[in-house]
Coordinates of C-alpha atoms and ligand atoms in Angstrom, one line a residue:
M1 CA -16.3 -3.6 -16.4
S2 CA -13.2 -5.7 -16.7
P3 CA -9.9 -3.8 -17.3
E4 CA -9.9 -5.3 -20.8
E5 CA -13.4 -3.8 -21.5
V6 CA -12.2 -0.4 -20.1
W7 CA -9.4 -0.4 -22.7
A8 CA -11.8 -1.4 -25.4
A9 CA -14.1 1.5 -24.4
T10 CA -11.2 3.9 -24.3
K11 CA -10.2 2.8 -27.8
S12 CA -13.6 3.6 -29.1
Q13 CA -13.5 7.0 -27.5
L14 CA -10.1 7.6 -29.1
Q15 CA -11.6 6.6 -32.5
M16 CA -14.1 9.3 -32.2
Q17 CA -11.7 11.9 -31.0
L18 CA -8.7 11.4 -33.1
D19 CA -8.6 11.9 -36.9
R20 CA -8.8 8.6 -38.7
A21 CA -5.1 8.5 -39.8
S22 CA -3.9 9.0 -36.3
Y23 CA -6.3 6.4 -34.9
E24 CA -5.3 3.8 -37.4
T25 CA -1.6 4.5 -37.1
W26 CA -1.2 4.8 -33.4
V27 CA -4.1 3.3 -31.5
K28 CA -5.9 0.7 -33.5
Q29 CA -3.4 -2.1 -32.9
A30 CA -2.7 -1.4 -29.3
E31 CA -3.8 -4.4 -27.3
F32 CA -4.6 -4.8 -23.7
I33 CA -1.9 -6.8 -21.8
R34 CA -2.6 -6.5 -18.1
F35 CA -3.8 -4.2 -15.4
D36 CA -1.6 -3.8 -12.4
A37 CA -4.1 -3.1 -9.7
E38 CA -1.6 -2.1 -7.0
E39 CA 0.0 0.6 -9.1
A40 CA -3.2 1.3 -11.0
V41 CA -1.5 1.0 -14.3
F42 CA -2.9 -0.3 -17.6
V43 CA -0.3 -2.0 -19.7
M44 CA -0.9 -2.2 -23.4
G45 CA 1.1 -3.6 -26.3
A46 CA 2.1 -1.6 -29.3
P47 CA 3.3 -3.2 -32.6
N48 CA 6.7 -1.5 -32.8
V49 CA 9.1 1.0 -31.0
Y50 CA 8.0 3.9 -33.1
V51 CA 4.4 3.6 -32.3
C52 CA 5.2 2.7 -28.7
D53 CA 7.2 5.9 -28.2
M54 CA 4.4 7.9 -29.7
L55 CA 1.8 6.4 -27.4
N56 CA 4.0 6.8 -24.3
S57 CA 4.8 10.4 -25.1
R58 CA 2.3 12.4 -27.0
L59 CA -0.9 10.4 -26.6
N60 CA -0.3 9.2 -23.1
R61 CA -2.0 12.1 -21.3
K62 CA -5.1 11.9 -23.4
I63 CA -5.3 8.1 -23.0
E64 CA -4.8 8.3 -19.2
R65 CA -7.6 10.8 -18.9
L66 CA -10.0 8.7 -20.9
L67 CA -9.0 5.5 -19.1
S68 CA -9.5 7.2 -15.7
D69 CA -12.9 8.6 -16.7
I70 CA -14.1 5.2 -17.9
A71 CA -12.6 3.2 -15.0
N72 CA -13.9 5.8 -12.6
Q73 CA -10.6 6.1 -10.8
P74 CA -7.3 7.7 -11.5
V75 CA -5.1 5.3 -13.5
R76 CA -2.0 5.5 -15.6
A77 CA -1.2 4.0 -19.0
R78 CA 1.9 2.4 -20.2
F79 CA 2.7 0.9 -23.6
E80 CA 5.3 -1.8 -24.4
V81 CA 6.4 -3.3 -27.6
A82 CA 4.4 -6.5 -28.1
R83 CA 6.4 -8.9 -30.0
A84 CA 3.6 -11.0 -31.3
A85 CA 1.6 -8.1 -32.7
E86 CA 0.7 -8.8 -36.3
T87 CA 1.8 -6.5 -39.0
T88 CA -0.8 -4.6 -41.0
A89 CA -0.7 -1.8 -43.5
A90 CA -0.6 0.7 -40.7
S91 CA 2.6 -0.8 -39.3
L92 CA 4.6 -1.8 -42.2
V93 CA 7.5 -1.1 -39.9
G94 CA 9.1 -4.1 -38.4
D95 CA 9.9 -4.3 -34.7
E96 CA 13.2 -6.0 -34.4
M97 CA 15.2 -2.8 -34.5
P98 CA 14.5 0.6 -33.1
L99 CA 13.6 2.7 -36.1
L100 CA 14.9 6.0 -34.9
K101 CA 18.4 4.6 -34.8
L102 CA 18.2 4.0 -38.5
A103 CA 17.9 7.6 -39.5
A104 CA 21.6 8.4 -39.6
P105 CA 23.1 5.8 -41.9
L106 CA 20.2 6.1 -44.4
E107 CA 20.5 9.9 -44.8
A108 CA 23.3 10.0 -47.2
H109 CA 21.9 8.5 -50.4
I110 CA 18.5 9.8 -51.2
D111 CA 18.3 11.3 -54.7
P112 CA 15.2 12.6 -56.3
P113 CA 13.8 9.9 -58.5
S114 CA 14.3 10.1 -62.2
I115 CA 11.2 10.2 -64.4
E116 CA 12.0 6.6 -65.5
E117 CA 11.9 5.5 -62.0
L118 CA 8.5 7.0 -61.5
V119 CA 7.2 5.5 -64.6
R120 CA 8.5 2.1 -63.9
A121 CA 7.4 2.0 -60.3
P122 CA 4.6 -0.5 -59.8
R123 CA 1.3 1.1 -59.0
L124 CA 0.1 1.1 -55.4
P125 CA -3.5 0.0 -54.9
D126 CA -5.7 3.1 -54.7
L127 CA -6.2 4.5 -51.3
P128 CA -9.4 3.8 -49.5
E129 CA -11.7 6.7 -49.5
G130 CA -11.8 6.4 -45.7
D131 CA -8.7 8.3 -45.1
L132 CA -10.8 11.5 -44.7
N133 CA -13.1 11.8 -41.8
E134 CA -16.5 12.4 -43.3
R135 CA -17.4 14.8 -40.6
Y136 CA -14.7 17.3 -41.6
T137 CA -16.4 19.1 -44.4
F138 CA -16.9 22.8 -45.3
E139 CA -20.6 22.4 -44.5
R140 CA -19.8 21.4 -41.0
F141 CA -17.3 24.2 -40.4
I142 CA -18.7 27.1 -38.5
V143 CA -17.5 30.3 -40.0
S144 CA -16.9 33.3 -37.7
P145 CA -15.2 36.7 -38.2
H146 CA -12.1 35.1 -36.7
N147 CA -11.7 32.3 -39.2
Q148 CA -13.4 33.7 -42.2
M149 CA -10.3 34.6 -44.2
V150 CA -8.7 31.2 -43.8
Y151 CA -12.0 29.5 -44.6
Q152 CA -12.4 31.5 -47.8
A153 CA -8.9 30.7 -48.9
A154 CA -9.4 27.0 -48.2
R155 CA -12.5 27.0 -50.3
A156 CA -10.7 28.7 -53.1
V157 CA -7.9 26.2 -53.0
A158 CA -10.4 23.3 -52.9
E159 CA -12.3 24.6 -55.9
A160 CA -9.2 25.2 -58.1
P161 CA -6.3 23.1 -56.7
G162 CA -2.9 24.2 -57.9
Q163 CA -4.2 27.5 -59.3
M164 CA -4.7 29.9 -56.5
Y165 CA -2.5 29.7 -53.4
N166 CA 0.2 27.1 -53.7
P167 CA 1.5 26.0 -51.3
F168 CA -1.1 26.9 -48.7
L169 CA -0.2 26.6 -45.1
I170 CA -2.6 27.0 -42.1
Y171 CA -1.2 27.4 -38.7
G172 CA -2.7 27.7 -35.2
G173 CA -3.0 26.1 -31.8
V174 CA -4.4 22.8 -30.8
G175 CA -8.1 22.1 -31.6
V176 CA -8.7 25.2 -33.6
G177 CA -9.9 23.4 -36.8
K178 CA -6.8 23.0 -38.9
T179 CA -7.3 19.3 -39.6
H180 CA -10.9 19.9 -40.2
L181 CA -10.2 22.5 -42.9
L182 CA -7.4 20.4 -44.5
Q183 CA -9.8 17.5 -44.8
A184 CA -12.6 19.7 -46.0
I185 CA -10.3 20.8 -48.9
G186 CA -9.7 17.1 -49.5
H187 CA -13.4 16.2 -49.7
K188 CA -14.2 19.1 -52.0
A189 CA -11.3 18.4 -54.3
R190 CA -12.3 14.8 -54.5
Q191 CA -15.8 15.7 -55.4
G192 CA -14.2 17.7 -58.2
G193 CA -12.5 14.5 -59.5
K194 CA -9.1 15.2 -58.1
K195 CA -6.8 12.6 -56.6
V196 CA -6.2 13.5 -53.0
L197 CA -3.8 12.2 -50.4
Y198 CA -4.1 13.3 -46.8
V199 CA -1.4 12.3 -44.3
S200 CA 0.0 13.6 -41.1
S201 CA 3.7 14.2 -41.2
E202 CA 4.1 11.3 -38.8
V203 CA 2.5 8.9 -41.2
F204 CA 4.6 10.3 -44.0
V205 CA 7.7 9.7 -41.9
S206 CA 6.8 6.2 -40.8
E207 CA 5.8 5.2 -44.3
F208 CA 9.0 6.5 -45.7
V209 CA 11.1 4.7 -43.1
S210 CA 9.4 1.5 -43.8
A211 CA 9.7 2.0 -47.6
L212 CA 13.4 2.5 -47.2
R213 CA 13.7 -0.6 -45.1
G214 CA 11.7 -2.6 -47.5
G215 CA 13.4 -1.3 -50.6
Q216 CA 10.2 0.2 -51.8
T217 CA 11.1 3.9 -52.2
A218 CA 10.0 3.9 -55.8
M219 CA 6.6 2.9 -54.8
F220 CA 6.5 5.4 -52.0
R221 CA 7.4 8.1 -54.4
Q222 CA 4.9 7.0 -56.9
R223 CA 2.2 7.2 -54.3
Y224 CA 3.1 10.7 -53.1
R225 CA 3.9 12.2 -56.4
S226 CA 0.9 11.0 -58.4
V227 CA -1.6 13.0 -56.6
D228 CA -3.4 16.3 -57.5
V229 CA -3.7 17.5 -54.0
L230 CA -1.3 16.6 -51.2
L231 CA -2.5 17.5 -47.7
I232 CA 0.1 17.2 -45.0
D233 CA -1.0 17.7 -41.4
D234 CA 1.1 18.7 -38.4
V235 CA 4.2 19.5 -40.4
Q236 CA 6.0 20.5 -37.1
F237 CA 6.6 16.9 -36.5
F238 CA 9.0 16.6 -39.4
M239 CA 11.4 18.2 -37.0
G240 CA 14.8 16.6 -36.7
K241 CA 14.4 13.8 -39.2
E242 CA 16.7 14.8 -41.9
S243 CA 16.4 12.0 -44.4
T244 CA 12.6 12.4 -44.4
Q245 CA 12.8 16.1 -44.7
D246 CA 14.9 15.6 -47.7
E247 CA 12.4 13.2 -49.2
F248 CA 9.6 15.6 -48.5
F249 CA 11.6 18.4 -50.1
H250 CA 11.8 16.5 -53.3
T251 CA 8.2 15.4 -53.3
Y252 CA 7.2 19.0 -52.6
N253 CA 9.3 20.4 -55.5
A254 CA 8.0 17.8 -57.9
L255 CA 4.4 18.5 -57.1
L256 CA 4.8 22.2 -57.3
Q257 CA 6.6 21.9 -60.5
W258 CA 3.6 20.0 -62.0
N259 CA 1.1 22.6 -60.6
K260 CA -0.2 20.1 -58.1
Q261 CA -1.6 21.6 -54.9
V262 CA 0.2 21.2 -51.6
V263 CA -1.7 22.2 -48.4
M264 CA -0.1 22.0 -44.9
A265 CA -1.1 22.5 -41.3
S266 CA 1.3 23.4 -38.6
D267 CA 1.0 24.4 -34.9
R268 CA 3.2 27.4 -35.5
H269 CA 4.3 29.9 -38.2
P270 CA 6.8 28.3 -40.6
R271 CA 9.5 30.8 -39.5
D272 CA 9.3 29.2 -36.0
L273 CA 9.8 25.7 -37.3
N274 CA 13.2 25.7 -35.8
N275 CA 14.3 22.2 -36.5
I276 CA 13.1 22.1 -40.1
D277 CA 15.6 22.5 -42.8
E278 CA 16.0 26.0 -43.9
R279 CA 15.2 25.1 -47.5
L280 CA 11.9 23.7 -46.5
R281 CA 11.1 26.5 -44.2
S282 CA 11.6 29.1 -46.9
R283 CA 9.5 27.0 -49.3
F284 CA 6.7 26.9 -46.8
Q285 CA 6.7 30.6 -46.6
G286 CA 6.7 31.0 -50.3
G287 CA 3.0 30.5 -50.6
L288 CA 0.0 31.7 -48.7
V289 CA 0.4 31.4 -44.9
L290 CA -2.6 32.1 -42.8
D291 CA -3.2 31.7 -39.1
I292 CA -6.4 30.3 -37.6
Q293 CA -7.4 31.5 -34.2
A294 CA -9.3 29.5 -31.5
P295 CA -13.0 30.1 -32.1
E296 CA -14.4 32.6 -29.7
L297 CA -17.2 31.8 -27.2
E298 CA -20.1 32.4 -29.6
T299 CA -18.6 30.2 -32.3
R300 CA -17.9 27.5 -29.8
Q301 CA -21.6 27.6 -28.8
C302 CA -22.6 27.2 -32.4
I303 CA -20.3 24.2 -32.8
V304 CA -21.7 22.5 -29.7
K305 CA -25.3 23.2 -30.8
M306 CA -24.5 21.6 -34.2
W307 CA -23.1 18.5 -32.4
S308 CA -26.1 18.2 -30.2
E309 CA -28.5 18.5 -33.1
E310 CA -26.6 16.0 -35.1
R311 CA -26.7 13.5 -32.2
G312 CA -30.2 14.4 -30.9
T313 CA -29.0 15.3 -27.4
Q314 CA -31.1 18.0 -25.9
L315 CA -28.7 20.4 -24.1
P316 CA -30.3 23.4 -22.4
P317 CA -28.7 26.7 -23.6
D318 CA -27.3 27.5 -20.2
V319 CA -25.5 24.2 -20.2
V320 CA -24.1 24.9 -23.7
E321 CA -22.9 28.3 -22.5
A322 CA -21.4 26.9 -19.3
I323 CA -19.3 24.2 -21.0
C324 CA -18.2 26.6 -23.8
T325 CA -17.1 29.1 -21.2
A326 CA -15.2 26.6 -19.2
V327 CA -13.4 24.9 -22.1
V328 CA -11.7 26.9 -24.8
S329 CA -10.1 24.2 -27.0
V330 CA -12.7 22.8 -29.4
R331 CA -10.9 19.5 -29.2
E332 CA -11.3 19.3 -25.4
L333 CA -14.9 20.5 -25.8
E334 CA -15.6 17.6 -28.2
G335 CA -14.2 15.2 -25.6
L336 CA -16.4 16.7 -22.9
F337 CA -19.5 16.8 -25.2
L338 CA -19.0 13.1 -26.0
Q339 CA -18.8 12.3 -22.3
I340 CA -22.0 14.2 -21.7
H341 CA -23.7 12.6 -24.6
A342 CA -22.7 9.1 -23.6
R343 CA -23.9 9.7 -20.0
A344 CA -27.1 11.4 -21.0
A345 CA -27.8 8.4 -23.3
L346 CA -27.3 6.1 -20.3
G347 CA -30.1 7.6 -18.3
G348 CA -29.5 11.3 -17.7
L349 CA -27.0 13.5 -16.1
R350 CA -27.5 15.5 -12.9
R351 CA -26.2 19.0 -12.8
E352 CA -23.5 18.2 -10.2
Q353 CA -22.3 15.4 -12.4
L354 CA -22.1 17.8 -15.3
E355 CA -20.2 20.3 -13.2
A356 CA -17.8 17.6 -12.1
L357 CA -17.2 16.5 -15.7
T358 CA -16.7 20.1 -16.8
R359 CA -14.2 20.8 -14.1
R360 CA -12.1 17.9 -15.2
Y361 CA -11.8 19.3 -18.7
H362 CA -11.1 22.8 -17.3
Q363 CA -7.3 22.6 -17.6
P364 CA -5.2 23.6 -14.7
R365 CA -2.1 22.3 -16.4
E366 CA -1.8 25.4 -18.7
R367 CA -0.8 27.2 -15.6
L368 CA 2.2 25.1 -15.0
T369 CA 5.3 27.2 -15.7
L370 CA 8.7 26.1 -16.9
N371 CA 10.2 27.5 -13.7
R372 CA 7.9 25.4 -11.6
I373 CA 8.8 22.3 -13.5
I374 CA 12.5 23.0 -13.1
E375 CA 12.1 23.7 -9.4
V376 CA 10.1 20.5 -8.7
T377 CA 12.4 18.3 -10.8
A378 CA 15.5 19.7 -9.0
Q379 CA 13.9 19.2 -5.6
K380 CA 12.8 15.6 -6.3
S381 CA 16.4 14.9 -7.6
G382 CA 18.1 16.3 -4.6
L383 CA 19.6 19.1 -6.6
L384 CA 19.3 22.9 -6.8
V385 CA 17.6 24.9 -9.5
E386 CA 21.0 26.4 -10.3
D387 CA 22.4 23.0 -11.1
L388 CA 19.7 22.4 -13.7
I389 CA 20.1 25.6 -15.5
G390 CA 23.9 25.8 -14.9
K391 CA 26.8 24.3 -16.7
K392 CA 27.5 21.2 -14.7
R393 CA 27.6 18.0 -16.8
S394 CA 27.9 15.2 -14.2
E395 CA 25.6 12.3 -14.9
P396 CA 23.0 13.0 -12.2
V397 CA 22.8 16.6 -13.0
S398 CA 22.5 16.2 -16.8
Q399 CA 19.9 13.4 -16.3
A400 CA 17.8 15.5 -14.1
R401 CA 18.1 18.4 -16.5
Q402 CA 16.9 16.2 -19.3
I403 CA 14.0 15.0 -17.3
A404 CA 13.0 18.6 -16.6
M405 CA 13.2 19.4 -20.3
Y406 CA 11.1 16.4 -21.2
L407 CA 8.5 17.4 -18.7
C408 CA 8.4 21.0 -19.9
R409 CA 7.7 19.7 -23.4
E410 CA 5.0 17.3 -22.1
L411 CA 3.2 19.4 -19.6
T412 CA 3.3 22.9 -21.1
T413 CA 2.5 24.4 -24.5
C414 CA 5.8 26.2 -24.6
S415 CA 7.8 26.0 -27.8
L416 CA 11.2 24.2 -28.0
P417 CA 13.1 27.5 -28.2
Q418 CA 11.2 28.8 -25.1
I419 CA 12.1 25.7 -23.2
G420 CA 15.7 25.9 -24.4
D421 CA 15.9 29.5 -23.1
A422 CA 14.7 28.5 -19.7
F423 CA 17.7 26.2 -19.4
K424 CA 20.1 28.6 -21.2
R425 CA 20.4 26.1 -24.0
N426 CA 19.3 25.8 -27.6
H427 CA 16.2 23.9 -28.9
S428 CA 18.1 21.0 -30.3
T429 CA 19.4 20.2 -26.9
V430 CA 15.8 20.0 -25.8
V431 CA 14.9 17.7 -28.7
H432 CA 17.8 15.4 -27.8
A433 CA 16.8 15.4 -24.2
C434 CA 13.2 14.4 -24.9
N435 CA 14.2 11.6 -27.2
K436 CA 16.7 10.3 -24.7
I437 CA 14.2 10.3 -21.8
I438 CA 11.6 8.5 -23.9
A439 CA 14.1 5.9 -24.9
D440 CA 15.3 5.5 -21.3
M441 CA 11.8 5.2 -20.0
N442 CA 11.0 2.5 -22.4
A443 CA 14.2 0.6 -21.6
D444 CA 14.0 0.9 -17.8
P445 CA 10.8 0.7 -15.7
M446 CA 12.6 2.1 -12.7
F447 CA 13.6 5.1 -14.5
R448 CA 10.0 5.5 -15.9
A449 CA 8.7 5.3 -12.3
R450 CA 11.1 8.1 -11.3
V451 CA 9.9 10.4 -14.1
D452 CA 6.3 9.6 -13.4
K453 CA 6.7 10.4 -9.8
I454 CA 7.9 13.9 -10.7
R455 CA 5.1 14.3 -13.2
R456 CA 2.6 13.4 -10.6
A457 CA 4.1 15.9 -8.1
L458 CA 3.6 18.5 -10.8
E459 CA 0.1 17.6 -11.7
R460 CA -1.1 17.6 -8.1
Ligands
LIG1 P1 -6.6 21.0 -35.0 O1 -6.3 20.2 -36.2 O2 -6.4 22.5 -35.3 O3 -5.9 20.6 -33.7 P2 -9.2 19.9 -35.5 O4 -9.4 20.3 -36.9 O5 -8.9 18.5 -35.2 O6 -8.2 20.9 -34.7 O7 -10.5 20.4 -34.6 C1 -10.9 19.8 -33.4 C2 -12.4 19.5 -33.4 O8 -13.1 20.8 -33.4 C3 -12.9 18.8 -34.6 O9 -13.9 17.9 -34.2 C4 -13.4 19.9 -35.5 O10 -14.5 19.4 -36.3 C5 -14.0 20.9 -34.5 N1 -13.9 22.3 -35.0 C6 -12.9 23.1 -34.8 N2 -13.2 24.3 -35.3 C7 -14.4 24.2 -35.8 C8 -15.3 25.1 -36.5 N3 -15.0 26.4 -36.8 N4 -16.5 24.6 -36.9 C9 -16.9 23.3 -36.6 N5 -16.1 22.4 -36.0 C10 -14.9 22.9 -35.6
LIG2 MG1 -5.0 18.6 -36.3

């Protein structure tokens, strides 16, 4: 396989593993640029800074793992802003100016739209039905004692939007089925003739920013406020962007006022959404808030059996049990299952190969502690742990501290406040540090190499 084909294969894996909105927004337009064989780095182009940051930060690990699997050697991935990339609906955002810098001056003047403005606003073309993944239905959701309550509530909401629990917020860890349930509500409500809009908060933010830049806020509002059911995924990513939080607040109020249904998913309880405006946080808690737990072993086995029946892969029961025992996150399990399926289809899989694959998904990184990250970062920067958690503010010390904060965010599942505590600082300092490091890495390859080196030392 040529490097270009490896990237194409990785993209199709991503298409299967990510929900459609994320794939279209973040991955679809990323083009292969070159493969640096010496450093084993794949370099891809992204359409703008916003997408590029996202790919280099939150999606990077997943992409590197897939690339390495497919290339059959450990490789790294890096995204750069590709000037020539064409602009499509998913990237209305231009690329001549870093978007994130725009947030401040725009904040001041966002008023809720008047009714006239809404009425006058030109109609947007109807959304393609394809924004919901057809696999995420109630029928394909395996109910267990752990998730029964949230499942029932979701069904009730879908059958009578705006009438039962409004807003409805589902929270829980990664890969526990939040997006699946949110979209199941969407499918069901659509069958009932309702107008449904599903977006992740990131898409909401990026659409809003481009609407602002293009002078199309009226159209934006029309689009979001003319629905019967608004499904917002991953609301934790609203954090820190005040102007969009403001916009969301008004959208939210308008919909609730008109008895339209709002459903949200978050990775944590709304009271722990520390960087979200207090007004929004208390609104979120005003409706039904339910948590969804990771499915236990038996449920995971049922899920994998369902997948293998759907795809006609014969997996012996002991194999199903082995992979479900090794991998707890259903998202990871799906990745592993797809790998097994693909290899089985290519002529069978021996047990050792299966074991090797499973080991790769069995995540050692969860065991990485904040202290270990601080220790290694200090050591690699020629500093002491006390320097990083102390008060010193000299350039080398604060830079190393910011790198450590960024790596804590990237490599562990700790919350922002937990990370802040480890450095005796507050969570907004951590957010600032992460943004700074991502921007610096994009601007300076040498700096990126330095951060990557520490990351590798930690992942060893
Ligand atoms: P989250 O949004 O919570 O991170 P997802 O909804 O994306 O997780 O779920 C990850 C994968 O696991 C999806 O393919 C989803 O269909 C599947 N999944 C999770 N829980 C269940 C369940 N109870 N029944 C069937 N599939 C599930
Ligand atoms: Mg999700």
